[in-house]
Amino acid sequence: MEEIHTIDHLRRKIKTARQAGKLIGFVPTMGYLHAGHMSLVERACRENDFVVVSIFVNPTQFGPNEDYDAYPRDEKHDLAILRKAGVDLAFMPTADLMYPDGYSTYVVQEGQLTATLCGRSRPGHFRGVTTIVTKLFNMVQPDRAYFGQKDAQQVAVIRQMVRDLNFDIQVVVCPIVREPDGLAMSSRNAYLDHSQRSDALVLSKALFEARAAIEAGQRDADKVRALVRERISSVPAVQIDYVEIVDADSLKPLKRLQGRVLIAVAAKIGLPRLIDNIQLTLD
Amino acid sequence: MEEIHTIDHLRRKIKTARQAGKLIGFVPTMGYLHAGHMSLVERACRENDFVVVSIFVNPTQFGPNEDYDAYPRDEKHDLAILRKAGVDLAFMPTADLMYPDGYSTYVVQEGQLTATLCGRSRPGHFRGVTTIVTKLFNMVQPDRAYFGQKDAQQVAVIRQMVRDLNFDIQVVVCPIVREPDGLAMSSRNAYLDHSQRSDALVLSKALFEARAAIEAGQRDADKVRALVRERISSVPAVQIDYVEIVDADSLKPLKRLQGRVLIAVAAKIGLPRLIDNIQLTLD
């Protein structure tokens, strides 16, 4: 595996791979890699001839009062496990390289997809995501790009962006990877102390209970939402940001559960803010 | 030359050309082609192995009270001269193909480049330009893309966008082509009646006088601007939108003329709005 720090170097290596007829897979990450990331990386390695992973904590997707500076970083560990997984290139640009002086172009998405859920609590977040993903897509020009279902709204936004801006890239979405006790893997879990970590379990537990209720026949979104809210509220240290039940593609709120249904939650456990979701396909 | 109406067809043809190792040149146009456009097309044909020209009157770069519906169109003539010039593909998408229902992603540029000159009088115009050019770049993935210096601000905006979003595309800028009497070629010249066309000549005349004054040693931007304004104002039917003297890359106003200097004018001759400019490089 080569560690790449400049755009020119990245382009040269990718050009060589492409000229050799290789299919290129790309996994954009913010580093501090866990088993969730690695499920994307492993799938990319299985499905492509040449795999690029970027590690970049993207400043433009953090709000002014968010955790950009505190975001956990461990380059050495990241590189070791990427190497072991068989990745070809690890791209680790600096913020100055990605956003040089005078930087002024952004990709924005209007409407429901970015206005709802995390878009409401994190204004500007998705503008940062669509902008950095566009930049990375243009640098890597992959055949396939891998994203985690954990960031369900990001998936919907990226899919729409790829369609709207006509990127010739296949977006592959991989399931959420969970700890044995149900906690969705997240780099931000590193923020949790012992008691917060135990409190945080209520998010996945509430979602699993919602799934059980739906599997038992419940189709009323309000009732399912009430069930999830009530369950999460039973842990006083957990502050709900939102509990939403929406169509998984349009992210429009559902009254009656039907089609591809996304149940998404965001909550603060002390300072750390976590998200989780489940997705179901119903007749 | 093949006439292409779908994105899939376009991609297939370009893929074949690229696999054959051909260099791809691209000229995006809104059609109603004149000698200005053809200078770009001819240069693209000289410098590349495979040339794509798009003809698309892009609705998102027109304001609600602008001339989208009235914009002149003559597909038959356009195709005839493109064929004669040796173009490989003419891409003519519909607005529905480019902006299907639910379309919601835009490329925006913040700051001076889009706030000044035409950006002030045409809010949203450059958002439409950067969005459609991004879409076309992603469809064609050319090695080189050709733009006319006539749209000097568009050139600055596209250059910045290519840099910011890391498009791996060389932007080639071609000089303004003028009628023998000095009028800058423009599809919008078709709007001018006989007397308006004669009035419109004052724009290039004023710019040529400014150049003469600068070549004679004048370096005071205010004095040059006053000269241009005065000359244009001598024709009562011509209503100045702006006369600006700016750095050609940053579009920041200059006090003293130095470096790459752009003198840009926009004016209404009755209803039609025309632009023109000259660019000089000074010590």
XYZ file of C-alpha atoms in Angstrom:
566
model
C 0.000 0.000 0.000
C 1.217 3.433 -0.885
C 0.610 6.452 1.313
C -0.266 9.432 -0.850
C -0.135 13.045 0.254
C -0.491 15.031 -2.980
C -3.155 15.180 -5.688
C -0.596 14.817 -8.497
C 0.781 11.640 -6.991
C -2.729 10.271 -6.521
C -3.665 11.035 -10.139
C -0.488 9.418 -11.481
C -1.065 6.192 -9.564
C -4.725 6.016 -10.558
C -3.942 6.740 -14.184
C -1.524 3.817 -14.238
C -4.113 1.522 -12.675
C -6.786 2.637 -15.116
C -4.492 2.205 -18.107
C -3.892 -1.346 -16.925
C -7.656 -1.857 -17.241
C -8.229 -2.088 -13.489
C -11.624 -1.405 -11.909
C -11.198 1.218 -9.211
C -13.012 1.137 -5.877
C -13.027 4.108 -3.511
C -13.844 4.422 0.187
C -13.886 7.990 1.524
C -13.405 8.114 5.309
C -12.541 10.538 8.087
C -10.187 7.967 9.597
C -10.202 6.459 13.104
C -11.285 3.346 11.320
C -13.477 0.731 12.935
C -15.140 -2.485 11.778
C -17.862 -0.446 10.040
C -15.311 1.268 7.795
C -13.481 -1.992 7.287
C -16.632 -3.699 6.035
C -16.681 -1.079 3.245
C -12.960 -1.487 2.598
C -13.184 -5.272 2.466
C -16.117 -5.162 0.091
C -14.269 -2.644 -2.109
C -11.260 -4.984 -2.171
C -13.463 -7.923 -3.158
C -15.288 -6.078 -5.941
C -12.473 -4.065 -7.558
C -8.922 -4.490 -8.843
C -7.551 -1.348 -7.252
C -8.762 0.246 -4.040
C -8.244 3.795 -2.817
C -9.159 4.843 0.732
C -9.061 8.503 1.702
C -8.513 9.613 5.279
C -9.507 13.223 5.707
C -11.316 14.922 8.564
C -13.205 17.377 6.375
C -13.500 20.782 8.082
C -16.348 22.042 5.870
C -18.787 19.442 7.147
C -18.361 20.523 10.774
C -20.308 23.474 12.186
C -18.492 26.220 14.120
C -19.517 24.679 17.460
C -18.951 21.082 16.473
C -16.148 18.644 17.174
C -13.725 19.209 14.261
C -10.708 19.723 16.517
C -11.673 16.973 18.938
C -12.576 14.435 16.235
C -10.538 11.307 17.004
C -7.513 10.602 14.802
C -5.131 7.623 14.719
C -3.307 7.559 11.407
C -0.847 4.892 12.384
C -3.502 2.376 13.338
C -5.614 3.293 10.286
C -2.712 2.706 7.917
C -1.832 -0.601 9.536
C -5.313 -2.075 9.113
C -5.755 -0.688 5.594
C -2.457 -2.259 4.600
C -3.542 -5.564 6.057
C -6.860 -5.385 4.199
C -5.048 -5.118 0.869
C -5.790 -1.489 0.026
C -3.642 -0.083 -2.809
C -3.579 3.626 -1.978
C -4.226 5.515 1.254
C -4.823 9.172 0.375
C -4.221 11.536 3.281
C -4.426 15.139 2.148
C -4.102 18.136 4.458
C -6.898 20.687 4.851
C -4.702 23.266 3.060
C -4.384 20.986 0.065
C -8.126 20.422 -0.134
C -9.158 23.997 0.651
C -6.346 26.322 -0.407
C -6.529 30.098 0.083
C -9.306 31.605 -1.987
C -11.283 28.362 -2.106
C -14.859 29.312 -3.043
C -16.784 26.541 -4.855
C -19.366 24.404 -3.079
C -21.828 21.718 -4.057
C -25.196 22.301 -2.419
C -28.359 20.310 -2.341
C -31.687 22.033 -1.920
C -34.950 20.597 -0.671
C -36.039 17.838 1.651
C -32.929 15.619 1.570
C -30.701 18.163 3.293
C -33.386 20.140 5.174
C -34.553 17.288 7.375
C -33.009 15.054 10.090
C -29.337 15.967 10.654
C -29.648 18.823 8.127
C -31.860 20.647 10.621
C -29.475 20.320 13.565
C -26.287 20.653 11.497
C -26.754 23.507 8.998
C -24.051 23.393 6.341
C -23.063 19.820 7.171
C -24.288 18.305 3.915
C -22.858 21.171 1.876
C -19.493 20.120 3.295
C -20.196 16.457 2.527
C -21.315 16.982 -1.083
C -18.400 19.342 -1.709
C -15.675 17.040 -0.382
C -17.182 13.969 -2.044
C -17.313 15.824 -5.386
C -13.652 16.803 -4.977
C -12.611 13.260 -4.075
C -14.718 11.759 -6.869
C -12.981 14.074 -9.347
C -9.551 13.146 -8.017
C -10.084 9.399 -7.871
C -12.703 8.934 -10.647
C -13.603 5.542 -9.219
C -15.884 2.985 -10.829
C -17.497 2.291 -7.455
C -17.664 4.287 -4.224
C -18.615 2.771 -0.867
C -20.689 4.391 1.874
C -22.121 3.105 5.146
C -25.832 2.814 5.837
C -25.053 4.189 9.321
C -25.121 7.639 7.674
C -28.462 6.963 5.980
C -29.151 10.603 5.154
C -25.674 11.013 3.690
C -26.392 7.997 1.484
C -29.623 9.558 0.200
C -27.860 12.894 -0.402
C -24.898 11.314 -2.222
C -27.161 9.147 -4.375
C -29.133 12.228 -5.404
C -25.923 14.172 -6.075
C -24.472 11.394 -8.227
C -27.715 11.328 -10.228
C -28.048 15.125 -10.511
C -24.429 15.900 -11.380
C -24.097 12.839 -13.633
C -21.131 11.228 -11.919
C -20.356 7.974 -13.727
C -19.874 6.177 -10.428
C -21.760 3.322 -8.820
C -22.657 4.078 -5.202
C -22.472 0.943 -3.043
C -24.082 1.059 0.394
C -23.043 -1.358 3.145
C -25.080 -2.325 6.228
C -24.465 -0.872 9.677
C -21.911 -2.839 11.694
C -22.789 -3.081 15.388
C -20.956 -4.008 18.561
C -22.123 -7.336 20.043
C -24.443 -5.420 22.395
C -26.071 -3.510 19.514
C -24.262 -0.140 19.608
C -23.715 1.067 16.029
C -20.008 1.415 15.279
C -18.924 5.043 15.076
C -15.647 6.879 15.452
C -17.532 9.159 17.829
C -18.118 6.249 20.229
C -14.564 7.055 21.363
C -16.032 10.098 23.128
C -18.203 7.970 25.429
C -17.159 7.208 28.975
C -18.223 3.939 30.547
C -21.589 5.129 31.786
C -22.373 7.084 28.585
C -21.574 4.029 26.538
C -24.058 2.027 28.530
C -26.674 4.807 28.192
C -26.064 4.956 24.430
C -27.286 1.376 24.046
C -30.841 2.637 24.392
C -30.686 4.008 20.808
C -30.249 0.651 19.129
C -32.520 -1.057 21.672
C -35.317 1.399 20.869
C -34.820 0.828 17.136
C -34.854 -2.945 17.571
C -38.094 -2.694 19.562
C -39.574 -0.582 16.771
C -38.587 -3.271 14.284
C -40.171 -5.950 16.425
C -43.397 -3.935 16.639
C -43.427 -3.453 12.861
C -42.711 -7.109 12.269
C -45.663 -7.836 14.556
C -47.849 -5.771 12.220
C -47.662 -2.179 13.435
C -47.886 0.210 10.438
C -48.770 3.502 12.140
C -45.712 5.751 12.018
C -46.868 7.941 14.914
C -47.219 4.906 17.157
C -43.797 3.574 16.227
C -42.216 6.995 16.729
C -43.874 7.310 20.153
C -42.541 3.884 21.091
C -38.964 4.844 20.121
C -39.138 8.244 21.850
C -40.557 6.742 24.998
C -37.891 4.037 25.141
C -35.029 6.527 24.612
C -36.521 9.006 27.102
C -36.376 6.309 29.750
C -32.649 7.054 30.018
C -32.421 10.567 31.477
C -28.833 11.207 30.294
C -29.888 10.787 26.665
C -31.235 13.912 24.987
C -33.184 13.212 21.800
C -32.362 15.440 18.817
C -34.837 13.698 16.529
C -36.718 10.449 15.972
C -38.009 10.362 12.396
C -39.772 7.787 10.266
C -39.308 8.611 6.607
C -39.139 7.170 3.117
C -35.551 5.934 2.742
C -35.011 7.650 -0.621
C -36.971 10.908 -0.440
C -36.619 11.255 3.363
C -40.217 12.480 3.401
C -42.119 11.694 6.623
C -44.399 8.684 6.470
C -47.790 8.370 8.115
C -48.293 4.735 7.222
C -45.276 2.448 6.971
C -44.851 1.214 3.431
C -42.039 0.694 0.913
C -38.468 1.431 1.955
C -38.827 2.781 5.469
C -36.054 4.504 7.411
C -36.309 5.014 11.153
C -33.562 7.404 12.155
C -32.568 8.766 15.525
C -30.041 11.315 16.747
C -29.328 12.038 20.378
C -26.790 13.612 22.659
C -25.292 11.495 25.406
C -23.715 14.322 27.376
C -21.695 16.227 24.787
C -21.253 13.474 22.174
C -23.987 13.349 19.542
C -24.719 9.910 18.081
C -26.948 8.737 15.252
C -28.422 5.357 14.460
C -31.083 3.943 12.171
C -32.794 0.869 10.857
C -34.207 0.350 7.419
C -37.023 -1.987 6.452
C -38.741 -2.842 3.213
C -42.480 -3.356 3.679
C -45.260 -4.311 1.262
C -20.662 13.401 -36.945
C -23.166 11.706 -34.706
C -26.122 13.505 -33.167
C -26.588 12.343 -29.606
C -29.721 12.820 -27.540
C -29.184 10.600 -24.491
C -26.541 10.460 -21.772
C -26.049 6.693 -22.162
C -25.350 7.030 -25.852
C -22.923 9.880 -25.184
C -21.061 7.842 -22.556
C -20.805 4.794 -24.808
C -19.326 6.810 -27.682
C -16.858 8.598 -25.429
C -15.816 5.375 -23.729
C -14.975 3.875 -27.102
C -12.935 6.942 -28.079
C -11.077 6.928 -24.785
C -10.333 3.216 -24.990
C -8.817 3.901 -28.407
C -6.436 6.288 -26.630
C -7.983 9.409 -28.135
C -7.621 12.840 -26.542
C -11.068 14.337 -26.038
C -11.886 18.011 -26.608
C -15.178 19.519 -25.501
C -16.954 22.741 -26.448
C -20.102 23.497 -24.429
C -22.441 25.910 -26.269
C -25.996 27.194 -26.193
C -26.178 26.826 -29.975
C -27.032 29.474 -32.588
C -23.386 29.115 -33.482
C -21.343 31.972 -34.926
C -17.706 32.481 -35.841
C -16.841 32.957 -32.164
C -18.088 29.480 -31.280
C -16.485 28.061 -34.414
C -13.076 29.412 -33.419
C -13.380 27.261 -30.274
C -14.593 24.263 -32.262
C -11.811 24.564 -34.828
C -9.184 24.839 -32.139
C -10.659 21.832 -30.338
C -10.510 19.861 -33.606
C -6.871 20.837 -34.130
C -5.766 19.971 -30.589
C -7.678 16.741 -29.918
C -8.464 13.397 -31.541
C -12.151 13.397 -30.707
C -14.353 16.472 -30.329
C -17.693 16.765 -28.571
C -19.851 19.891 -28.873
C -22.939 20.290 -26.709
C -25.868 22.439 -27.776
C -28.099 23.205 -24.815
C -29.867 26.402 -23.881
C -29.465 25.960 -20.144
C -32.561 27.179 -18.275
C -30.835 27.440 -14.872
C -28.526 30.227 -16.008
C -31.410 32.484 -17.052
C -33.207 34.654 -14.509
C -37.028 34.637 -14.347
C -37.227 37.863 -16.371
C -34.510 36.977 -18.840
C -34.618 35.727 -22.406
C -34.648 31.928 -22.012
C -37.705 31.440 -24.255
C -36.600 34.039 -26.789
C -32.981 32.863 -26.942
C -32.242 32.230 -30.642
C -32.092 28.601 -31.791
C -31.187 27.101 -35.175
C -30.285 23.442 -34.713
C -30.188 22.632 -38.429
C -27.629 25.319 -39.215
C -25.606 24.484 -36.088
C -25.381 20.811 -37.015
C -24.401 21.609 -40.603
C -21.444 23.784 -39.620
C -20.316 21.443 -36.829
C -20.332 18.551 -39.275
C -18.305 20.576 -41.742
C -15.792 21.495 -39.026
C -15.102 17.815 -38.345
C -16.789 17.472 -34.956
C -17.327 13.868 -33.828
C -20.342 14.183 -31.533
C -23.040 16.831 -31.245
C -24.790 16.372 -27.910
C -28.260 17.925 -27.782
C -30.032 16.991 -24.559
C -33.478 18.253 -23.592
C -34.055 20.306 -20.446
C -35.973 17.354 -18.946
C -32.974 15.093 -19.446
C -30.619 17.552 -17.767
C -32.975 18.604 -14.977
C -35.427 15.754 -14.320
C -38.195 16.017 -11.718
C -36.739 16.313 -8.227
C -33.462 17.786 -9.473
C -31.847 19.496 -6.477
C -28.022 19.682 -6.650
C -26.221 22.881 -7.621
C -22.639 24.038 -7.823
C -22.233 27.500 -6.342
C -19.314 29.836 -6.129
C -19.094 32.320 -3.297
C -17.151 35.559 -3.150
C -15.951 38.173 -5.578
C -15.925 36.126 -8.795
C -19.689 35.687 -8.898
C -20.728 38.763 -6.860
C -19.351 41.352 -9.276
C -20.013 42.391 -12.913
C -22.764 40.213 -14.456
C -23.232 38.435 -11.116
C -24.710 41.635 -9.711
C -27.217 42.151 -12.508
C -27.935 38.447 -13.063
C -28.342 36.774 -9.651
C -28.211 32.984 -9.996
C -26.677 33.144 -13.480
C -23.306 31.726 -12.489
C -24.904 29.077 -10.283
C -26.595 27.869 -13.469
C -23.326 28.025 -15.397
C -21.217 26.141 -12.842
C -23.956 23.531 -12.402
C -24.433 22.776 -16.103
C -20.685 22.808 -16.784
C -20.134 20.352 -13.913
C -22.823 18.066 -15.318
C -21.391 18.237 -18.834
C -17.828 17.749 -17.567
C -18.970 14.626 -15.726
C -20.721 13.275 -18.801
C -17.953 13.995 -21.304
C -14.874 13.812 -19.032
C -12.839 15.695 -21.639
C -9.104 16.269 -21.561
C -9.617 19.863 -22.690
C -12.622 22.187 -22.578
C -12.889 25.359 -24.634
C -14.426 28.656 -23.576
C -14.566 32.093 -25.193
C -12.909 35.173 -23.720
C -16.086 37.055 -24.665
C -17.542 35.690 -21.418
C -14.527 36.819 -19.378
C -16.251 36.443 -16.019
C -17.480 32.973 -16.930
C -13.877 32.069 -17.757
C -12.686 33.249 -14.331
C -15.524 31.394 -12.592
C -14.942 28.141 -14.528
C -11.189 28.268 -13.940
C -11.779 28.679 -10.210
C -14.348 25.877 -10.216
C -12.010 23.499 -12.052
C -9.309 24.267 -9.499
C -11.591 24.064 -6.451
C -13.472 20.897 -7.438
C -10.319 19.229 -8.844
C -11.595 18.531 -12.325
C -8.768 16.911 -14.283
C -9.539 19.091 -17.301
C -7.478 21.731 -19.077
C -9.487 24.914 -19.644
C -8.564 26.549 -22.965
C -9.676 30.131 -23.523
C -9.986 31.567 -27.050
C -9.949 35.260 -27.997
C -13.080 37.246 -28.813
C -14.054 37.086 -32.478
C -15.409 40.389 -33.818
C -17.356 41.492 -36.873
C -15.265 43.572 -39.283
C -16.685 46.751 -37.687
C -15.676 45.652 -34.175
C -18.923 44.262 -32.739
C -18.143 41.225 -30.590
C -19.816 38.122 -31.993
C -22.742 36.980 -29.855
C -25.845 34.882 -30.429
C -27.738 37.761 -28.834
C -26.716 40.095 -31.676
C -29.622 38.435 -33.490
C -31.932 40.515 -31.277
C -30.614 43.825 -32.668
C -32.490 45.724 -35.350
C -30.551 47.806 -37.839
C -30.339 50.951 -35.721
C -29.607 49.016 -32.481
C -26.795 47.179 -34.214
C -25.263 50.477 -35.208
C -25.690 51.829 -31.650
C -24.088 48.668 -30.218
C -20.841 49.459 -31.989
C -20.119 52.053 -29.321
C -19.244 49.276 -26.861
C -16.253 47.980 -28.797
C -15.292 51.492 -29.921
C -15.186 52.662 -26.288
C -13.055 49.649 -25.331
C -10.654 50.223 -28.239
C -10.283 53.869 -27.196
C -9.518 52.734 -23.658
C -6.856 50.402 -25.025
C -5.351 53.233 -27.074
C -5.237 55.470 -23.992
C -3.568 52.707 -21.964
C -1.082 52.015 -24.731
C -0.311 55.764 -24.687
C 0.588 55.436 -20.996
C -2.630 55.943 -19.028
C -2.590 53.784 -15.863
C -5.314 55.415 -13.774
C -8.315 53.074 -13.737
C -10.774 55.840 -12.807
C -9.704 57.903 -15.806
C -9.999 54.926 -18.178
C -13.404 54.024 -16.757
C -14.617 57.614 -17.149
C -13.441 57.601 -20.752
C -15.352 54.386 -21.510
C -18.511 55.544 -19.732
C -18.441 58.889 -21.463
C -17.985 57.359 -24.884
C -20.823 54.851 -24.377
C -23.106 57.515 -22.894
C -22.727 59.527 -26.076
C -25.240 57.106 -27.642
C -28.540 57.779 -25.859
C -30.133 54.441 -26.807
C -27.394 52.545 -24.945
C -27.998 52.076 -21.223
C -24.861 51.119 -19.298
C -25.227 48.238 -16.818
C -21.577 48.386 -15.750
C -18.120 49.484 -16.839
C -15.529 47.781 -14.651
C -11.753 47.596 -14.642
C -10.602 44.585 -12.691
C -7.845 42.035 -12.286
C -8.595 39.396 -14.934
C -8.241 36.470 -12.497
C -9.595 37.735 -9.185
C -12.051 40.228 -10.770
C -11.097 42.646 -7.991
C -11.338 46.329 -8.973
C -8.042 47.969 -9.863
C -6.991 51.499 -9.014
C -3.797 51.428 -10.975
C -3.598 49.327 -14.124
C -1.086 46.537 -13.689
C -0.794 42.844 -14.467
C -3.630 41.081 -16.278
C -6.239 43.816 -16.653
C -9.818 43.207 -17.734
C -12.025 46.068 -18.888
C -15.556 44.755 -19.061
C -18.778 46.431 -20.087
C -22.434 45.420 -20.128
C -25.222 47.521 -21.581
C -28.782 47.331 -22.791
C -29.507 48.427 -26.333
C -33.262 48.613 -25.998
C -34.238 45.219 -24.554
C -31.170 43.202 -25.623
C -28.310 43.152 -23.115
C -24.814 42.829 -24.572
C -21.406 42.378 -22.984
C -17.927 43.038 -24.293
C -14.421 43.285 -22.893
C -10.759 43.695 -23.615
C -7.873 42.201 -21.735
C -4.351 43.604 -21.504
C -1.211 42.465 -19.772
C 0.741 45.409 -18.346
C 4.054 45.630 -16.488
